Amino acid sequence: MSVEWAAPAVVLEVRPHGEGGAVVTLLTEEHGRHAGLAKGGASRAQAGLWLPGNLIEARWIARLADQLGALSGEMVHPAAALAMEDPLALALLSSACAIAADALPEREAHPRAFHALVSVIAHLAGGAEDVLADYVRWEALVLTELGYGLDLSACAVTGVRDGLTHVSPRTGRAVSAEAAAPYGDRLLALPGFLLTDEAAGDPAGWDAGLRLTGHFLERDAFGARHRPVPEARHRLAHRVAALAASV
């Protein structure tokens, strides 16, 4: 008897193991963040398959469910190779994979986070600026999946649902422009695109969005486990901040 599954997956990270092998971590819809040993995974023939950000069809098999198991895969969408010529796209892809690999619990299904990440990766070929708003929404979704969701439904002070412009860094609740006025720089800016699924935003909004989600990623998703936010996430934030400053 053995345990096995086959499923679409996002490659999150890869580490060399033994003679030419690699321990590969994936994100799947049903099996969550899941690792396996890819025989020959570090070889030249397979190196392109296991690049973080690639969408693959994965097959995992083990004698017992709690074992590392053997992993194989077939390419579906070579996102990593497609992003190589676009530094911002590569930074976004690296950040997403690093956050998913470190923040999401092992073997715990988070289908909403999986599907949203697949959508971001699938549309990244058009350029990072096309998906940056969706990427920030994905980070906010990861926070929600981990139990640290932002409450952007109404003003925490007045209860109004319109004119929301800021977020309390302490509670994660939205604040209207009128209620935020006396507090100045003590609140986090809330970009308008986070209040709708359709808006694309702009560089200044993406920068504000990354500062917003970054605060709660650092404090809650990673800080609660005494872990640093991945360096790849900082690199993306720096690139977007520079883009916003140049406009």
PDB file of C-alpha atoms in Angstrom:
ATOM      1  CA  MET A   1       0.000   0.000   0.000  1.00  0.00           C
ATOM      2  CA  SER A   2       1.140   3.555  -0.680  1.00  0.00           C
ATOM      3  CA  VAL A   3      -0.222   7.081  -0.446  1.00  0.00           C
ATOM      4  CA  GLU A   4      -0.200   9.241  -3.538  1.00  0.00           C
ATOM      5  CA  TRP A   5      -1.769  12.232  -5.209  1.00  0.00           C
ATOM      6  CA  ALA A   6      -1.523  14.212  -8.435  1.00  0.00           C
ATOM      7  CA  ALA A   7      -2.454  17.888  -8.621  1.00  0.00           C
ATOM      8  CA  PRO A   8      -1.673  21.260 -10.176  1.00  0.00           C
ATOM      9  CA  ALA A   9       0.955  23.024  -8.079  1.00  0.00           C
ATOM     10  CA  VAL A  10       3.099  26.132  -7.729  1.00  0.00           C
ATOM     11  CA  VAL A  11       6.797  25.502  -7.077  1.00  0.00           C
ATOM     12  CA  LEU A  12       7.716  27.533  -3.966  1.00  0.00           C
ATOM     13  CA  GLU A  13      11.301  26.576  -3.152  1.00  0.00           C
ATOM     14  CA  VAL A  14      13.941  23.979  -3.921  1.00  0.00           C
ATOM     15  CA  ARG A  15      16.940  22.776  -1.905  1.00  0.00           C
ATOM     16  CA  PRO A  16      19.662  20.381  -3.130  1.00  0.00           C
ATOM     17  CA  HIS A  17      19.587  16.999  -1.408  1.00  0.00           C
ATOM     18  CA  GLY A  18      22.107  14.181  -1.707  1.00  0.00           C
ATOM     19  CA  GLU A  19      23.525  13.141  -5.053  1.00  0.00           C
ATOM     20  CA  GLY A  20      21.670  15.273  -7.577  1.00  0.00           C
ATOM     21  CA  GLY A  21      18.352  15.222  -5.750  1.00  0.00           C
ATOM     22  CA  ALA A  22      16.296  18.149  -4.483  1.00  0.00           C
ATOM     23  CA  VAL A  23      13.720  18.701  -1.776  1.00  0.00           C
ATOM     24  CA  VAL A  24      10.990  20.713  -3.483  1.00  0.00           C
ATOM     25  CA  THR A  25       8.207  22.582  -1.705  1.00  0.00           C
ATOM     26  CA  LEU A  26       4.962  23.087  -3.591  1.00  0.00           C
ATOM     27  CA  LEU A  27       1.644  24.800  -3.002  1.00  0.00           C
ATOM     28  CA  THR A  28      -1.465  22.865  -4.052  1.00  0.00           C
ATOM     29  CA  GLU A  29      -5.179  23.451  -3.644  1.00  0.00           C
ATOM     30  CA  GLU A  30      -6.031  20.374  -1.611  1.00  0.00           C
ATOM     31  CA  HIS A  31      -2.737  19.461   0.048  1.00  0.00           C
ATOM     32  CA  GLY A  32      -1.522  22.969   0.893  1.00  0.00           C
ATOM     33  CA  ARG A  33       2.193  23.596   1.247  1.00  0.00           C
ATOM     34  CA  HIS A  34       3.722  20.190   0.626  1.00  0.00           C
ATOM     35  CA  ALA A  35       7.307  19.002   0.155  1.00  0.00           C
ATOM     36  CA  GLY A  36       8.741  15.985  -1.630  1.00  0.00           C
ATOM     37  CA  LEU A  37      12.044  14.578  -2.829  1.00  0.00           C
ATOM     38  CA  ALA A  38      12.618  14.977  -6.553  1.00  0.00           C
ATOM     39  CA  LYS A  39      15.164  12.399  -7.694  1.00  0.00           C
ATOM     40  CA  GLY A  40      17.551  14.151 -10.064  1.00  0.00           C
ATOM     41  CA  GLY A  41      15.853  17.444  -9.208  1.00  0.00           C
ATOM     42  CA  ALA A  42      19.157  19.318  -9.076  1.00  0.00           C
ATOM     43  CA  SER A  43      20.298  17.969 -12.452  1.00  0.00           C
ATOM     44  CA  ARG A  44      20.589  20.121 -15.549  1.00  0.00           C
ATOM     45  CA  ALA A  45      17.733  18.218 -17.160  1.00  0.00           C
ATOM     46  CA  GLN A  46      15.287  19.039 -14.363  1.00  0.00           C
ATOM     47  CA  ALA A  47      16.595  22.386 -13.093  1.00  0.00           C
ATOM     48  CA  GLY A  48      14.201  24.406 -15.256  1.00  0.00           C
ATOM     49  CA  LEU A  49      11.178  22.492 -13.985  1.00  0.00           C
ATOM     50  CA  TRP A  50      11.687  23.173 -10.296  1.00  0.00           C
ATOM     51  CA  LEU A  51      12.232  26.945 -10.433  1.00  0.00           C
ATOM     52  CA  PRO A  52      10.119  28.868  -7.871  1.00  0.00           C
ATOM     53  CA  GLY A  53       7.008  30.325  -9.451  1.00  0.00           C
ATOM     54  CA  ASN A  54       6.540  27.651 -12.104  1.00  0.00           C
ATOM     55  CA  LEU A  55       3.095  26.118 -12.482  1.00  0.00           C
ATOM     56  CA  ILE A  56       3.385  22.346 -12.805  1.00  0.00           C
ATOM     57  CA  GLU A  57       1.376  19.159 -12.676  1.00  0.00           C
ATOM     58  CA  ALA A  58       2.852  17.350  -9.679  1.00  0.00           C
ATOM     59  CA  ARG A  59       2.718  13.728  -8.571  1.00  0.00           C
ATOM     60  CA  TRP A  60       3.665  12.726  -5.032  1.00  0.00           C
ATOM     61  CA  ILE A  61       3.921   9.192  -3.669  1.00  0.00           C
ATOM     62  CA  ALA A  62       5.050   7.750  -0.322  1.00  0.00           C
ATOM     63  CA  ARG A  63       4.704   4.546   1.641  1.00  0.00           C
ATOM     64  CA  LEU A  64       3.242   6.441   4.606  1.00  0.00           C
ATOM     65  CA  ALA A  65       1.364   9.754   4.629  1.00  0.00           C
ATOM     66  CA  ASP A  66       3.783  11.458   7.033  1.00  0.00           C
ATOM     67  CA  GLN A  67       6.904  10.680   4.988  1.00  0.00           C
ATOM     68  CA  LEU A  68       8.718  13.159   2.733  1.00  0.00           C
ATOM     69  CA  GLY A  69       7.738  11.088  -0.300  1.00  0.00           C
ATOM     70  CA  ALA A  70       8.911  11.091  -3.893  1.00  0.00           C
ATOM     71  CA  LEU A  71       7.957  13.933  -6.197  1.00  0.00           C
ATOM     72  CA  SER A  72       7.818  14.219  -9.960  1.00  0.00           C
ATOM     73  CA  GLY A  73       6.261  16.820 -12.205  1.00  0.00           C
ATOM     74  CA  GLU A  74       5.502  18.145 -15.668  1.00  0.00           C
ATOM     75  CA  MET A  75       5.696  21.776 -16.711  1.00  0.00           C
ATOM     76  CA  VAL A  76       2.431  23.638 -17.267  1.00  0.00           C
ATOM     77  CA  HIS A  77       3.588  27.276 -17.304  1.00  0.00           C
ATOM     78  CA  PRO A  78       7.298  28.283 -17.081  1.00  0.00           C
ATOM     79  CA  ALA A  79       6.643  31.496 -15.150  1.00  0.00           C
ATOM     80  CA  ALA A  80      10.188  31.735 -13.755  1.00  0.00           C
ATOM     81  CA  ALA A  81      11.812  31.723 -17.195  1.00  0.00           C
ATOM     82  CA  LEU A  82       9.261  34.209 -18.535  1.00  0.00           C
ATOM     83  CA  ALA A  83      10.010  36.609 -15.660  1.00  0.00           C
ATOM     84  CA  MET A  84      13.797  36.515 -16.066  1.00  0.00           C
ATOM     85  CA  GLU A  85      13.896  39.553 -18.377  1.00  0.00           C
ATOM     86  CA  ASP A  86      11.687  41.697 -16.100  1.00  0.00           C
ATOM     87  CA  PRO A  87      13.345  42.510 -12.733  1.00  0.00           C
ATOM     88  CA  LEU A  88      10.067  43.698 -11.181  1.00  0.00           C
ATOM     89  CA  ALA A  89       8.209  40.557 -12.302  1.00  0.00           C
ATOM     90  CA  LEU A  90      11.005  38.363 -10.957  1.00  0.00           C
ATOM     91  CA  ALA A  91      10.966  40.244  -7.644  1.00  0.00           C
ATOM     92  CA  LEU A  92       7.193  39.792  -7.376  1.00  0.00           C
ATOM     93  CA  LEU A  93       7.417  36.089  -8.163  1.00  0.00           C
ATOM     94  CA  SER A  94      10.241  35.562  -5.659  1.00  0.00           C
ATOM     95  CA  SER A  95       8.361  37.447  -2.947  1.00  0.00           C
ATOM     96  CA  ALA A  96       5.142  35.498  -3.436  1.00  0.00           C
ATOM     97  CA  CYS A  97       6.919  32.138  -3.326  1.00  0.00           C
ATOM     98  CA  ALA A  98       8.963  33.077  -0.256  1.00  0.00           C
ATOM     99  CA  ILE A  99       5.899  34.257   1.669  1.00  0.00           C
ATOM    100  CA  ALA A 100       3.851  31.175   0.771  1.00  0.00           C
ATOM    101  CA  ALA A 101       6.760  28.863   1.616  1.00  0.00           C
ATOM    102  CA  ASP A 102       7.323  30.386   5.048  1.00  0.00           C
ATOM    103  CA  ALA A 103       3.933  31.692   6.180  1.00  0.00           C
ATOM    104  CA  LEU A 104       1.426  29.034   5.120  1.00  0.00           C
ATOM    105  CA  PRO A 105       1.235  25.982   7.425  1.00  0.00           C
ATOM    106  CA  GLU A 106       2.566  22.698   6.072  1.00  0.00           C
ATOM    107  CA  ARG A 107      -0.019  20.339   4.542  1.00  0.00           C
ATOM    108  CA  GLU A 108      -2.942  22.608   5.439  1.00  0.00           C
ATOM    109  CA  ALA A 109      -5.245  23.439   2.540  1.00  0.00           C
ATOM    110  CA  HIS A 110      -5.748  27.118   1.713  1.00  0.00           C
ATOM    111  CA  PRO A 111      -7.530  26.912  -1.651  1.00  0.00           C
ATOM    112  CA  ARG A 112      -8.335  30.628  -1.878  1.00  0.00           C
ATOM    113  CA  ALA A 113      -4.677  31.567  -1.418  1.00  0.00           C
ATOM    114  CA  PHE A 114      -3.664  28.903  -3.948  1.00  0.00           C
ATOM    115  CA  HIS A 115      -6.086  30.039  -6.658  1.00  0.00           C
ATOM    116  CA  ALA A 116      -5.302  33.729  -6.147  1.00  0.00           C
ATOM    117  CA  LEU A 117      -1.563  33.030  -6.437  1.00  0.00           C
ATOM    118  CA  VAL A 118      -2.056  30.949  -9.589  1.00  0.00           C
ATOM    119  CA  SER A 119      -4.033  33.836 -11.111  1.00  0.00           C
ATOM    120  CA  VAL A 120      -1.268  36.340 -10.322  1.00  0.00           C
ATOM    121  CA  ILE A 121       1.385  34.046 -11.810  1.00  0.00           C
ATOM    122  CA  ALA A 122      -0.673  33.253 -14.905  1.00  0.00           C
ATOM    123  CA  HIS A 123      -1.130  36.964 -15.695  1.00  0.00           C
ATOM    124  CA  LEU A 124       2.430  38.000 -14.854  1.00  0.00           C
ATOM    125  CA  ALA A 125       3.596  37.475 -18.440  1.00  0.00           C
ATOM    126  CA  GLY A 126       1.878  40.760 -19.363  1.00  0.00           C
ATOM    127  CA  GLY A 127       4.181  42.628 -16.984  1.00  0.00           C
ATOM    128  CA  ALA A 128       4.398  43.040 -13.232  1.00  0.00           C
ATOM    129  CA  GLU A 129       2.495  46.321 -13.270  1.00  0.00           C
ATOM    130  CA  ASP A 130      -0.568  44.474 -14.572  1.00  0.00           C
ATOM    131  CA  VAL A 131      -0.748  42.282 -11.471  1.00  0.00           C
ATOM    132  CA  LEU A 132       0.753  44.318  -8.630  1.00  0.00           C
ATOM    133  CA  ALA A 133      -2.676  45.272  -7.291  1.00  0.00           C
ATOM    134  CA  ASP A 134      -3.726  41.617  -7.335  1.00  0.00           C
ATOM    135  CA  TYR A 135      -0.454  40.676  -5.649  1.00  0.00           C
ATOM    136  CA  VAL A 136      -1.140  43.069  -2.753  1.00  0.00           C
ATOM    137  CA  ARG A 137      -4.670  41.662  -2.527  1.00  0.00           C
ATOM    138  CA  TRP A 138      -3.095  38.203  -2.350  1.00  0.00           C
ATOM    139  CA  GLU A 139      -0.925  39.257   0.589  1.00  0.00           C
ATOM    140  CA  ALA A 140      -4.039  40.587   2.327  1.00  0.00           C
ATOM    141  CA  LEU A 141      -5.738  37.251   1.615  1.00  0.00           C
ATOM    142  CA  VAL A 142      -2.808  35.340   3.122  1.00  0.00           C
ATOM    143  CA  LEU A 143      -3.203  37.441   6.270  1.00  0.00           C
ATOM    144  CA  THR A 144      -6.894  36.535   6.341  1.00  0.00           C
ATOM    145  CA  GLU A 145      -6.156  32.840   5.836  1.00  0.00           C
ATOM    146  CA  LEU A 146      -3.747  32.946   8.777  1.00  0.00           C
ATOM    147  CA  GLY A 147      -6.289  34.638  11.041  1.00  0.00           C
ATOM    148  CA  TYR A 148      -4.861  38.167  10.804  1.00  0.00           C
ATOM    149  CA  GLY A 149      -7.273  39.608   8.254  1.00  0.00           C
ATOM    150  CA  LEU A 150      -7.743  43.339   7.748  1.00  0.00           C
ATOM    151  CA  ASP A 151     -11.242  44.723   8.354  1.00  0.00           C
ATOM    152  CA  LEU A 152     -11.866  47.195   5.547  1.00  0.00           C
ATOM    153  CA  SER A 153     -15.672  47.047   5.668  1.00  0.00           C
ATOM    154  CA  ALA A 154     -16.353  50.226   7.677  1.00  0.00           C
ATOM    155  CA  CYS A 155     -14.669  52.973   9.678  1.00  0.00           C
ATOM    156  CA  ALA A 156     -13.597  51.713  13.086  1.00  0.00           C
ATOM    157  CA  VAL A 157     -14.420  55.089  14.649  1.00  0.00           C
ATOM    158  CA  THR A 158     -17.649  56.247  12.994  1.00  0.00           C
ATOM    159  CA  GLY A 159     -18.997  53.115  11.299  1.00  0.00           C
ATOM    160  CA  VAL A 160     -19.342  54.807   7.899  1.00  0.00           C
ATOM    161  CA  ARG A 161     -18.602  52.678   4.852  1.00  0.00           C
ATOM    162  CA  ASP A 162     -17.510  55.442   2.474  1.00  0.00           C
ATOM    163  CA  GLY A 163     -14.402  57.592   2.367  1.00  0.00           C
ATOM    164  CA  LEU A 164     -12.122  54.991   3.944  1.00  0.00           C
ATOM    165  CA  THR A 165      -8.542  56.202   3.586  1.00  0.00           C
ATOM    166  CA  HIS A 166      -6.466  54.688   6.400  1.00  0.00           C
ATOM    167  CA  VAL A 167      -5.979  51.580   8.546  1.00  0.00           C
ATOM    168  CA  SER A 168      -5.130  51.373  12.222  1.00  0.00           C
ATOM    169  CA  PRO A 169      -1.706  49.701  12.582  1.00  0.00           C
ATOM    170  CA  ARG A 170      -2.866  48.284  15.911  1.00  0.00           C
ATOM    171  CA  THR A 171      -6.244  46.741  15.005  1.00  0.00           C
ATOM    172  CA  GLY A 172      -6.117  46.376  11.211  1.00  0.00           C
ATOM    173  CA  ARG A 173      -9.469  48.175  10.905  1.00  0.00           C
ATOM    174  CA  ALA A 174     -10.221  50.860   8.334  1.00  0.00           C
ATOM    175  CA  VAL A 175     -10.601  54.535   9.257  1.00  0.00           C
ATOM    176  CA  SER A 176     -12.373  57.257   7.259  1.00  0.00           C
ATOM    177  CA  ALA A 177     -10.606  60.432   6.139  1.00  0.00           C
ATOM    178  CA  GLU A 178     -12.529  62.548   8.652  1.00  0.00           C
ATOM    179  CA  ALA A 179     -11.767  60.271  11.593  1.00  0.00           C
ATOM    180  CA  ALA A 180      -8.135  59.851  10.501  1.00  0.00           C
ATOM    181  CA  ALA A 181      -7.391  63.582  10.277  1.00  0.00           C
ATOM    182  CA  PRO A 182      -6.319  64.131  13.921  1.00  0.00           C
ATOM    183  CA  TYR A 183      -3.948  61.161  13.897  1.00  0.00           C
ATOM    184  CA  GLY A 184      -1.747  62.135  10.949  1.00  0.00           C
ATOM    185  CA  ASP A 185       1.180  59.813  10.354  1.00  0.00           C
ATOM    186  CA  ARG A 186       0.181  57.318  13.042  1.00  0.00           C
ATOM    187  CA  LEU A 187      -2.141  55.499  10.629  1.00  0.00           C
ATOM    188  CA  LEU A 188      -1.335  53.433   7.548  1.00  0.00           C
ATOM    189  CA  ALA A 189      -2.566  54.678   4.183  1.00  0.00           C
ATOM    190  CA  LEU A 190      -5.303  52.561   2.588  1.00  0.00           C
ATOM    191  CA  PRO A 191      -5.055  52.567  -1.241  1.00  0.00           C
ATOM    192  CA  GLY A 192      -8.393  52.570  -2.986  1.00  0.00           C
ATOM    193  CA  PHE A 193      -7.720  49.434  -5.033  1.00  0.00           C
ATOM    194  CA  LEU A 194      -7.873  47.314  -1.851  1.00  0.00           C
ATOM    195  CA  LEU A 195     -11.536  48.259  -1.487  1.00  0.00           C
ATOM    196  CA  THR A 196     -12.463  46.675  -4.828  1.00  0.00           C
ATOM    197  CA  ASP A 197     -11.412  43.627  -6.817  1.00  0.00           C
ATOM    198  CA  GLU A 198     -11.345  45.537 -10.093  1.00  0.00           C
ATOM    199  CA  ALA A 199      -9.094  48.582  -9.654  1.00  0.00           C
ATOM    200  CA  ALA A 200      -5.527  48.289 -10.970  1.00  0.00           C
ATOM    201  CA  GLY A 201      -4.048  51.040  -8.802  1.00  0.00           C
ATOM    202  CA  ASP A 202      -0.898  53.003  -9.560  1.00  0.00           C
ATOM    203  CA  PRO A 203       2.704  52.969  -8.294  1.00  0.00           C
ATOM    204  CA  ALA A 204       1.916  55.179  -5.292  1.00  0.00           C
ATOM    205  CA  GLY A 205      -1.032  52.935  -4.408  1.00  0.00           C
ATOM    206  CA  TRP A 206       1.011  49.728  -4.794  1.00  0.00           C
ATOM    207  CA  ASP A 207       3.684  51.210  -2.542  1.00  0.00           C
ATOM    208  CA  ALA A 208       1.080  52.124   0.091  1.00  0.00           C
ATOM    209  CA  GLY A 209      -0.512  48.697  -0.224  1.00  0.00           C
ATOM    210  CA  LEU A 210       2.793  46.896   0.305  1.00  0.00           C
ATOM    211  CA  ARG A 211       3.549  49.095   3.339  1.00  0.00           C
ATOM    212  CA  LEU A 212       0.114  48.215   4.727  1.00  0.00           C
ATOM    213  CA  THR A 213       0.268  44.448   4.250  1.00  0.00           C
ATOM    214  CA  GLY A 214       3.976  44.474   5.121  1.00  0.00           C
ATOM    215  CA  HIS A 215       3.239  45.908   8.563  1.00  0.00           C
ATOM    216  CA  PHE A 216       0.889  43.054   9.424  1.00  0.00           C
ATOM    217  CA  LEU A 217       3.029  40.389   7.773  1.00  0.00           C
ATOM    218  CA  GLU A 218       5.984  41.531   9.874  1.00  0.00           C
ATOM    219  CA  ARG A 219       4.032  41.881  13.123  1.00  0.00           C
ATOM    220  CA  ASP A 220       1.649  38.941  12.879  1.00  0.00           C
ATOM    221  CA  ALA A 221       2.291  36.365  10.147  1.00  0.00           C
ATOM    222  CA  PHE A 222       6.047  36.267  10.782  1.00  0.00           C
ATOM    223  CA  GLY A 223       6.570  38.162  14.035  1.00  0.00           C
ATOM    224  CA  ALA A 224       4.199  35.913  15.980  1.00  0.00           C
ATOM    225  CA  ARG A 225       6.550  33.029  15.131  1.00  0.00           C
ATOM    226  CA  HIS A 226       9.676  35.111  15.762  1.00  0.00           C
ATOM    227  CA  ARG A 227      10.696  34.878  12.126  1.00  0.00           C
ATOM    228  CA  PRO A 228      11.816  37.674   9.800  1.00  0.00           C
ATOM    229  CA  VAL A 229       9.877  38.665   6.714  1.00  0.00           C
ATOM    230  CA  PRO A 230      11.664  37.044   3.743  1.00  0.00           C
ATOM    231  CA  GLU A 231      14.350  39.145   2.085  1.00  0.00           C
ATOM    232  CA  ALA A 232      12.594  38.624  -1.243  1.00  0.00           C
ATOM    233  CA  ARG A 233       9.600  40.546   0.128  1.00  0.00           C
ATOM    234  CA  HIS A 234      11.833  43.458   1.157  1.00  0.00           C
ATOM    235  CA  ARG A 235      13.413  43.531  -2.309  1.00  0.00           C
ATOM    236  CA  LEU A 236       9.993  43.769  -3.958  1.00  0.00           C
ATOM    237  CA  ALA A 237       8.927  46.570  -1.598  1.00  0.00           C
ATOM    238  CA  HIS A 238      12.110  48.520  -2.370  1.00  0.00           C
ATOM    239  CA  ARG A 239      11.571  48.175  -6.117  1.00  0.00           C
ATOM    240  CA  VAL A 240       7.961  49.345  -5.906  1.00  0.00           C
ATOM    241  CA  ALA A 241       8.914  52.245  -3.614  1.00  0.00           C
ATOM    242  CA  ALA A 242      11.544  53.322  -6.154  1.00  0.00           C
ATOM    243  CA  LEU A 243       8.982  53.046  -8.956  1.00  0.00           C
ATOM    244  CA  ALA A 244       6.532  55.218  -7.014  1.00  0.00           C
ATOM    245  CA  ALA A 245       9.233  57.813  -6.299  1.00  0.00           C
ATOM    246  CA  SER A 246      10.175  58.036  -9.976  1.00  0.00           C
ATOM    247  CA  VAL A 247       6.678  58.810 -11.247  1.00  0.00           C
TER     248      VAL A 247
END
